[in-house]
PDB file of C-alpha atoms in Angstrom:
ATOM      1  CA  UNK A   1     109.758  83.470 111.113  1.00 70.00           C
ATOM      2  CA  UNK A   2     110.655  87.108 110.689  1.00 67.00           C
ATOM      3  CA  UNK A   3     112.581  88.463 113.572  1.00 90.00           C
ATOM      4  CA  UNK A   4     113.068  92.115 114.376  1.00 95.00           C
ATOM      5  CA  UNK A   5     115.029  92.762 117.532  1.00 96.00           C
ATOM      6  CA  UNK A   6     115.703  95.957 119.417  1.00 96.00           C
ATOM      7  CA  UNK A   7     118.663  96.476 121.673  1.00 92.00           C
ATOM      8  CA  UNK A   8     116.765  97.316 124.848  1.00 92.00           C
ATOM      9  CA  UNK A   9     113.231  96.843 126.148  1.00 94.00           C
ATOM     10  CA  UNK A  10     113.555  99.575 128.773  1.00 96.00           C
ATOM     11  CA  UNK A  11     115.946 102.490 128.906  1.00 97.00           C
ATOM     12  CA  UNK A  12     116.299 105.402 131.309  1.00 97.00           C
ATOM     13  CA  UNK A  13     118.469 108.343 130.271  1.00 97.00           C
ATOM     14  CA  UNK A  14     119.118 111.834 131.533  1.00 97.00           C
ATOM     15  CA  UNK A  15     118.309 115.045 129.705  1.00 98.00           C
ATOM     16  CA  UNK A  16     121.096 115.976 127.332  1.00 97.00           C
ATOM     17  CA  UNK A  17     122.507 112.475 126.959  1.00 97.00           C
ATOM     18  CA  UNK A  18     123.117 110.978 123.533  1.00 97.00           C
ATOM     19  CA  UNK A  19     120.966 107.885 123.097  1.00 97.00           C
ATOM     20  CA  UNK A  20     121.369 105.054 120.605  1.00 97.00           C
ATOM     21  CA  UNK A  21     118.525 102.679 119.815  1.00 98.00           C
ATOM     22  CA  UNK A  22     119.500  99.703 117.684  1.00 97.00           C
ATOM     23  CA  UNK A  23     117.282  97.580 115.484  1.00 97.00           C
ATOM     24  CA  UNK A  24     118.244  94.407 113.634  1.00 97.00           C
ATOM     25  CA  UNK A  25     116.124  92.336 111.234  1.00 96.00           C
ATOM     26  CA  UNK A  26     116.957  88.930 109.828  1.00 94.00           C
ATOM     27  CA  UNK A  27     114.683  88.843 106.766  1.00 88.00           C
ATOM     28  CA  UNK A  28     116.845  90.742 104.316  1.00 89.00           C
ATOM     29  CA  UNK A  29     114.185  93.466 104.138  1.00 89.00           C
ATOM     30  CA  UNK A  30     115.059  96.585 102.213  1.00 89.00           C
ATOM     31  CA  UNK A  31     112.749  98.904 104.153  1.00 89.00           C
ATOM     32  CA  UNK A  32     113.250  99.783 107.786  1.00 93.00           C
ATOM     33  CA  UNK A  33     111.358 102.273 109.934  1.00 93.00           C
ATOM     34  CA  UNK A  34     111.460 103.987 113.275  1.00 96.00           C
ATOM     35  CA  UNK A  35     108.218 105.024 114.974  1.00 96.00           C
ATOM     36  CA  UNK A  36     107.310 106.421 118.310  1.00 96.00           C
ATOM     37  CA  UNK A  37     104.023 105.531 119.950  1.00 95.00           C
ATOM     38  CA  UNK A  38     102.330 107.786 122.461  1.00 93.00           C
ATOM     39  CA  UNK A  39      98.885 107.473 124.077  1.00 88.00           C
ATOM     40  CA  UNK A  40      96.212 109.177 122.008  1.00 84.00           C
ATOM     41  CA  UNK A  41      98.630 109.898 119.152  1.00 87.00           C
ATOM     42  CA  UNK A  42      99.215 106.428 117.767  1.00 87.00           C
ATOM     43  CA  UNK A  43     102.310 105.526 115.804  1.00 92.00           C
ATOM     44  CA  UNK A  44     104.189 108.394 114.245  1.00 92.00           C
ATOM     45  CA  UNK A  45     106.948 107.861 111.721  1.00 92.00           C
ATOM     46  CA  UNK A  46     110.291 109.372 112.666  1.00 95.00           C
ATOM     47  CA  UNK A  47     112.588 108.153 109.880  1.00 95.00           C
ATOM     48  CA  UNK A  48     112.696 105.378 107.358  1.00 92.00           C
ATOM     49  CA  UNK A  49     115.232 103.843 105.027  1.00 93.00           C
ATOM     50  CA  UNK A  50     114.832 102.134 101.664  1.00 88.00           C
ATOM     51  CA  UNK A  51     118.350 100.818 101.493  1.00 89.00           C
ATOM     52  CA  UNK A  52     121.797 100.911 102.999  1.00 93.00           C
ATOM     53  CA  UNK A  53     123.059 104.444 103.617  1.00 91.00           C
ATOM     54  CA  UNK A  54     119.707 105.819 102.543  1.00 91.00           C
ATOM     55  CA  UNK A  55     117.341 107.678 104.878  1.00 93.00           C
ATOM     56  CA  UNK A  56     114.220 109.744 104.586  1.00 91.00           C
ATOM     57  CA  UNK A  57     112.485 111.939 107.125  1.00 92.00           C
ATOM     58  CA  UNK A  58     109.109 110.891 108.391  1.00 90.00           C
ATOM     59  CA  UNK A  59     106.535 113.058 110.112  1.00 88.00           C
ATOM     60  CA  UNK A  60     108.487 113.956 113.264  1.00 94.00           C
ATOM     61  CA  UNK A  61     112.258 113.835 112.572  1.00 96.00           C
ATOM     62  CA  UNK A  62     113.214 116.805 114.746  1.00 96.00           C
ATOM     63  CA  UNK A  63     115.628 115.842 117.496  1.00 97.00           C
ATOM     64  CA  UNK A  64     116.458 112.493 115.899  1.00 98.00           C
ATOM     65  CA  UNK A  65     118.920 111.129 113.380  1.00 97.00           C
ATOM     66  CA  UNK A  66     119.416 107.644 111.928  1.00 98.00           C
ATOM     67  CA  UNK A  67     122.124 105.476 110.526  1.00 97.00           C
ATOM     68  CA  UNK A  68     121.949 102.495 108.180  1.00 97.00           C
ATOM     69  CA  UNK A  69     125.412 101.172 107.461  1.00 96.00           C
ATOM     70  CA  UNK A  70     124.283  97.575 106.946  1.00 96.00           C
ATOM     71  CA  UNK A  71     121.083  96.253 105.440  1.00 95.00           C
ATOM     72  CA  UNK A  72     120.010  94.427 108.563  1.00 96.00           C
ATOM     73  CA  UNK A  73     120.642  97.237 111.027  1.00 97.00           C
ATOM     74  CA  UNK A  74     118.911 100.581 111.477  1.00 97.00           C
ATOM     75  CA  UNK A  75     119.904 102.836 114.347  1.00 97.00           C
ATOM     76  CA  UNK A  76     117.971 105.731 115.843  1.00 98.00           C
ATOM     77  CA  UNK A  77     119.989 108.425 117.560  1.00 98.00           C
ATOM     78  CA  UNK A  78     118.762 111.045 119.969  1.00 97.00           C
ATOM     79  CA  UNK A  79     121.557 113.612 119.829  1.00 95.00           C
ATOM     80  CA  UNK A  80     120.552 115.318 123.072  1.00 97.00           C
ATOM     81  CA  UNK A  81     117.690 113.585 124.827  1.00 97.00           C
ATOM     82  CA  UNK A  82     114.855 115.688 126.157  1.00 98.00           C
ATOM     83  CA  UNK A  83     111.939 114.817 128.412  1.00 97.00           C
ATOM     84  CA  UNK A  84     109.461 115.140 125.533  1.00 97.00           C
ATOM     85  CA  UNK A  85     111.235 112.222 123.874  1.00 98.00           C
ATOM     86  CA  UNK A  86     110.026 109.898 126.599  1.00 98.00           C
ATOM     87  CA  UNK A  87     108.041 107.373 124.599  1.00 97.00           C
ATOM     88  CA  UNK A  88     107.768 103.853 123.225  1.00 97.00           C
ATOM     89  CA  UNK A  89     110.020 103.455 120.189  1.00 98.00           C
ATOM     90  CA  UNK A  90     109.157 100.795 117.651  1.00 97.00           C
ATOM     91  CA  UNK A  91     111.317  99.613 114.805  1.00 97.00           C
ATOM     92  CA  UNK A  92     109.803  97.854 111.797  1.00 94.00           C
ATOM     93  CA  UNK A  93     110.930  96.327 108.534  1.00 92.00           C
ATOM     94  CA  UNK A  94     109.247  95.288 105.307  1.00 87.00           C
ATOM     95  CA  UNK A  95     109.851  94.267 101.742  1.00 81.00           C
ATOM     96  CA  UNK A  96     109.851  97.147  99.255  1.00 74.00           C
ATOM     97  CA  UNK A  97     106.946  98.245  97.102  1.00 64.00           C
ATOM     98  CA  UNK A  98     103.228  98.037  97.733  1.00 50.00           C
ATOM     99  CA  UNK A  99     101.293  94.805  97.651  1.00 50.00           C
ATOM    100  CA  UNK A 100     100.802  93.392 101.082  1.00 52.00           C
ATOM    101  CA  UNK A 101     103.243  95.881 102.576  1.00 67.00           C
ATOM    102  CA  UNK A 102     103.191  94.036 105.862  1.00 80.00           C
ATOM    103  CA  UNK A 103     105.408  95.652 108.446  1.00 87.00           C
ATOM    104  CA  UNK A 104     107.140  93.462 110.999  1.00 90.00           C
ATOM    105  CA  UNK A 105     107.729  95.203 114.283  1.00 94.00           C
ATOM    106  CA  UNK A 106     110.319  94.755 116.953  1.00 96.00           C
ATOM    107  CA  UNK A 107     109.238  94.433 120.599  1.00 95.00           C
ATOM    108  CA  UNK A 108     109.765  98.132 121.271  1.00 96.00           C
ATOM    109  CA  UNK A 109     111.990 100.165 123.544  1.00 97.00           C
ATOM    110  CA  UNK A 110     110.344 102.136 126.296  1.00 96.00           C
ATOM    111  CA  UNK A 111     112.563 105.153 126.789  1.00 98.00           C
ATOM    112  CA  UNK A 112     112.271 107.424 129.798  1.00 98.00           C
ATOM    113  CA  UNK A 113     114.208 110.683 129.808  1.00 98.00           C
ATOM    114  CA  UNK A 114     114.516 112.275 133.230  1.00 97.00           C
TER     115      UNK A 114
ATOM    116  CA  UNK B   1      93.133 116.991 109.926  1.00 54.00           C
ATOM    117  CA  UNK B   2      93.932 113.416 110.705  1.00 71.00           C
ATOM    118  CA  UNK B   3      94.516 111.083 107.809  1.00 84.00           C
ATOM    119  CA  UNK B   4      93.083 108.129 109.690  1.00 91.00           C
ATOM    120  CA  UNK B   5      90.600 108.231 112.545  1.00 92.00           C
ATOM    121  CA  UNK B   6      89.390 105.534 114.882  1.00 93.00           C
ATOM    122  CA  UNK B   7      87.110 105.493 117.884  1.00 89.00           C
ATOM    123  CA  UNK B   8      89.561 104.814 120.740  1.00 87.00           C
ATOM    124  CA  UNK B   9      86.954 102.907 122.743  1.00 87.00           C
ATOM    125  CA  UNK B  10      87.208 101.112 125.013  1.00 91.00           C
ATOM    126  CA  UNK B  11      84.764  98.547 123.755  1.00 94.00           C
ATOM    127  CA  UNK B  12      83.835  96.174 126.551  1.00 96.00           C
ATOM    128  CA  UNK B  13      81.899  93.193 125.255  1.00 97.00           C
ATOM    129  CA  UNK B  14      80.897  89.825 126.740  1.00 97.00           C
ATOM    130  CA  UNK B  15      82.335  86.604 125.440  1.00 98.00           C
ATOM    131  CA  UNK B  16      80.469  85.395 122.401  1.00 97.00           C
ATOM    132  CA  UNK B  17      79.349  88.851 121.315  1.00 97.00           C
ATOM    133  CA  UNK B  18      79.828  90.321 117.880  1.00 97.00           C
ATOM    134  CA  UNK B  19      81.682  93.620 117.764  1.00 96.00           C
ATOM    135  CA  UNK B  20      82.567  95.940 114.911  1.00 96.00           C
ATOM    136  CA  UNK B  21      85.052  98.769 114.568  1.00 93.00           C
ATOM    137  CA  UNK B  22      85.254 101.403 111.889  1.00 94.00           C
ATOM    138  CA  UNK B  23      88.147 103.460 110.705  1.00 95.00           C
ATOM    139  CA  UNK B  24      87.727 106.495 108.454  1.00 96.00           C
ATOM    140  CA  UNK B  25      90.362 107.884 106.145  1.00 94.00           C
ATOM    141  CA  UNK B  26      90.574 111.305 104.538  1.00 92.00           C
ATOM    142  CA  UNK B  27      92.345 110.682 101.238  1.00 88.00           C
ATOM    143  CA  UNK B  28      90.029 109.220  98.638  1.00 88.00           C
ATOM    144  CA  UNK B  29      93.048 108.089  96.591  1.00 86.00           C
ATOM    145  CA  UNK B  30      94.253 105.753  99.346  1.00 86.00           C
ATOM    146  CA  UNK B  31      95.341 102.448  97.915  1.00 83.00           C
ATOM    147  CA  UNK B  32      95.879  99.816 100.566  1.00 86.00           C
ATOM    148  CA  UNK B  33      94.297  99.068 103.902  1.00 91.00           C
ATOM    149  CA  UNK B  34      95.150  96.806 106.828  1.00 93.00           C
ATOM    150  CA  UNK B  35      94.143  95.899 110.338  1.00 96.00           C
ATOM    151  CA  UNK B  36      96.871  95.290 112.910  1.00 96.00           C
ATOM    152  CA  UNK B  37      96.456  93.930 116.395  1.00 97.00           C
ATOM    153  CA  UNK B  38      98.507  95.171 119.333  1.00 96.00           C
ATOM    154  CA  UNK B  39      98.451  93.402 122.673  1.00 96.00           C
ATOM    155  CA  UNK B  40      99.233  95.326 125.827  1.00 92.00           C
ATOM    156  CA  UNK B  41     102.939  96.194 125.995  1.00 88.00           C
ATOM    157  CA  UNK B  42     103.631  94.312 122.771  1.00 92.00           C
ATOM    158  CA  UNK B  43     104.348  95.289 119.210  1.00 94.00           C
ATOM    159  CA  UNK B  44     101.661  95.574 116.498  1.00 95.00           C
ATOM    160  CA  UNK B  45     101.179  92.528 114.297  1.00 94.00           C
ATOM    161  CA  UNK B  46      99.310  92.250 111.025  1.00 92.00           C
ATOM    162  CA  UNK B  47      95.838  90.822 111.511  1.00 95.00           C
ATOM    163  CA  UNK B  48      94.532  91.046 107.977  1.00 93.00           C
ATOM    164  CA  UNK B  49      94.600  93.035 104.777  1.00 89.00           C
ATOM    165  CA  UNK B  50      91.414  94.701 103.586  1.00 91.00           C
ATOM    166  CA  UNK B  51      90.404  94.150  99.983  1.00 83.00           C
ATOM    167  CA  UNK B  52      87.780  95.965  97.945  1.00 85.00           C
ATOM    168  CA  UNK B  53      85.686  92.805  97.813  1.00 86.00           C
ATOM    169  CA  UNK B  54      85.974  92.292 101.550  1.00 87.00           C
ATOM    170  CA  UNK B  55      87.733  89.376 103.150  1.00 92.00           C
ATOM    171  CA  UNK B  56      87.125  86.917 105.915  1.00 94.00           C
ATOM    172  CA  UNK B  57      89.471  84.945 108.129  1.00 94.00           C
ATOM    173  CA  UNK B  58      87.636  82.724 110.548  1.00 96.00           C
ATOM    174  CA  UNK B  59      85.730  84.906 112.977  1.00 97.00           C
ATOM    175  CA  UNK B  60      87.171  88.103 111.498  1.00 97.00           C
ATOM    176  CA  UNK B  61      85.734  90.001 108.541  1.00 97.00           C
ATOM    177  CA  UNK B  62      87.253  93.121 107.056  1.00 96.00           C
ATOM    178  CA  UNK B  63      85.475  95.389 104.605  1.00 96.00           C
ATOM    179  CA  UNK B  64      86.259  98.499 102.640  1.00 95.00           C
ATOM    180  CA  UNK B  65      83.735 101.166 101.714  1.00 94.00           C
ATOM    181  CA  UNK B  66      85.429 103.494  99.255  1.00 93.00           C
ATOM    182  CA  UNK B  67      82.368 105.694  98.734  1.00 94.00           C
ATOM    183  CA  UNK B  68      82.199 106.579 102.418  1.00 94.00           C
ATOM    184  CA  UNK B  69      85.944 106.224 102.962  1.00 95.00           C
ATOM    185  CA  UNK B  70      86.027 103.793 105.817  1.00 94.00           C
ATOM    186  CA  UNK B  71      87.189 100.299 106.590  1.00 96.00           C
ATOM    187  CA  UNK B  72      85.600  98.024 109.124  1.00 96.00           C
ATOM    188  CA  UNK B  73      86.557  95.021 111.196  1.00 97.00           C
ATOM    189  CA  UNK B  74      83.907  92.630 112.463  1.00 97.00           C
ATOM    190  CA  UNK B  75      84.703  90.050 115.124  1.00 97.00           C
ATOM    191  CA  UNK B  76      82.137  87.309 115.679  1.00 98.00           C
ATOM    192  CA  UNK B  77      81.884  85.059 118.724  1.00 98.00           C
ATOM    193  CA  UNK B  78      84.389  87.147 120.694  1.00 98.00           C
ATOM    194  CA  UNK B  79      86.963  85.300 122.779  1.00 98.00           C
ATOM    195  CA  UNK B  80      88.831  86.525 125.821  1.00 98.00           C
ATOM    196  CA  UNK B  81      91.996  86.276 123.731  1.00 97.00           C
ATOM    197  CA  UNK B  82      90.615  88.890 121.312  1.00 98.00           C
ATOM    198  CA  UNK B  83      91.210  91.570 123.957  1.00 98.00           C
ATOM    199  CA  UNK B  84      93.707  93.931 122.380  1.00 97.00           C
ATOM    200  CA  UNK B  85      94.016  97.231 120.582  1.00 96.00           C
ATOM    201  CA  UNK B  86      93.156  97.136 116.892  1.00 97.00           C
ATOM    202  CA  UNK B  87      94.973  99.571 114.619  1.00 96.00           C
ATOM    203  CA  UNK B  88      93.895 100.440 111.132  1.00 95.00           C
ATOM    204  CA  UNK B  89      96.555 101.299 108.584  1.00 92.00           C
ATOM    205  CA  UNK B  90      96.033 103.189 105.360  1.00 90.00           C
ATOM    206  CA  UNK B  91      98.552 103.581 102.565  1.00 85.00           C
ATOM    207  CA  UNK B  92      97.856 106.617 100.419  1.00 78.00           C
ATOM    208  CA  UNK B  93     100.294 105.800  97.654  1.00 69.00           C
ATOM    209  CA  UNK B  94     103.588 104.111  97.060  1.00 60.00           C
ATOM    210  CA  UNK B  95     106.199 105.120  99.576  1.00 58.00           C
ATOM    211  CA  UNK B  96     106.793 104.520 103.234  1.00 55.00           C
ATOM    212  CA  UNK B  97     105.976 108.086 104.207  1.00 59.00           C
ATOM    213  CA  UNK B  98     102.450 107.683 102.911  1.00 72.00           C
ATOM    214  CA  UNK B  99     101.500 104.990 105.387  1.00 78.00           C
ATOM    215  CA  UNK B 100      99.254 106.143 108.226  1.00 87.00           C
ATOM    216  CA  UNK B 101      98.273 104.398 111.414  1.00 90.00           C
ATOM    217  CA  UNK B 102      95.101 105.045 113.332  1.00 92.00           C
ATOM    218  CA  UNK B 103      95.416 105.575 117.071  1.00 92.00           C
ATOM    219  CA  UNK B 104      93.756 102.236 117.726  1.00 94.00           C
ATOM    220  CA  UNK B 105      90.529 100.923 119.206  1.00 95.00           C
ATOM    221  CA  UNK B 106      90.792  99.102 122.488  1.00 95.00           C
ATOM    222  CA  UNK B 107      88.690  95.970 122.893  1.00 97.00           C
ATOM    223  CA  UNK B 108      88.158  94.115 126.158  1.00 97.00           C
ATOM    224  CA  UNK B 109      86.210  90.865 126.074  1.00 98.00           C
ATOM    225  CA  UNK B 110      84.648  90.119 129.431  1.00 97.00           C
ATOM    226  CA  UNK B 111      83.993  86.591 130.758  1.00 95.00           C
TER     227      UNK B 111
END
């Protein structure tokens, strides 16, 4: 069974804090993704990575950065948290290429920035 | 312009009913299509892929209409456990940044 884990289910941070969200997958997947999910907007891609030390911007990268030092781990960083970054953050992983392209999601981190 | 559009619902249907959702996409060159299911406060999980010839998995049938640019999901004999949000996913071409999620259609099956 594929397992994608995220470091926290719920997180409350203050405006201006630096926030780290960690994601680990155990399936040796090359691709990893960070999304945020907001009511009425669906899932929006923040960043993704095809391989170690590789990253690509998604649709809404502003205010975020990522790190992929090891294949199994993909970190999302909010350099200076703001209230408009309050959201559900979902990490996902998949095998490369097209085909089934199934994405396996972690349980999500609900981040509140006050 | 949204790449993928879904009726958000909610769809409230009685147990045993048949319900169908559509999802339209804007790029006629889109290559791959999927339905995901997301339970309340849980992560999305793949329900089924959508093939050009249509595919069926038990009570669930997915179809693709390329001419009209939509995919559909039909659920027969609805169960209470089918209550969830159903997300359609469209991949326009190779590459992770060409994968688009719909906002989801919420289904509630009523006893």
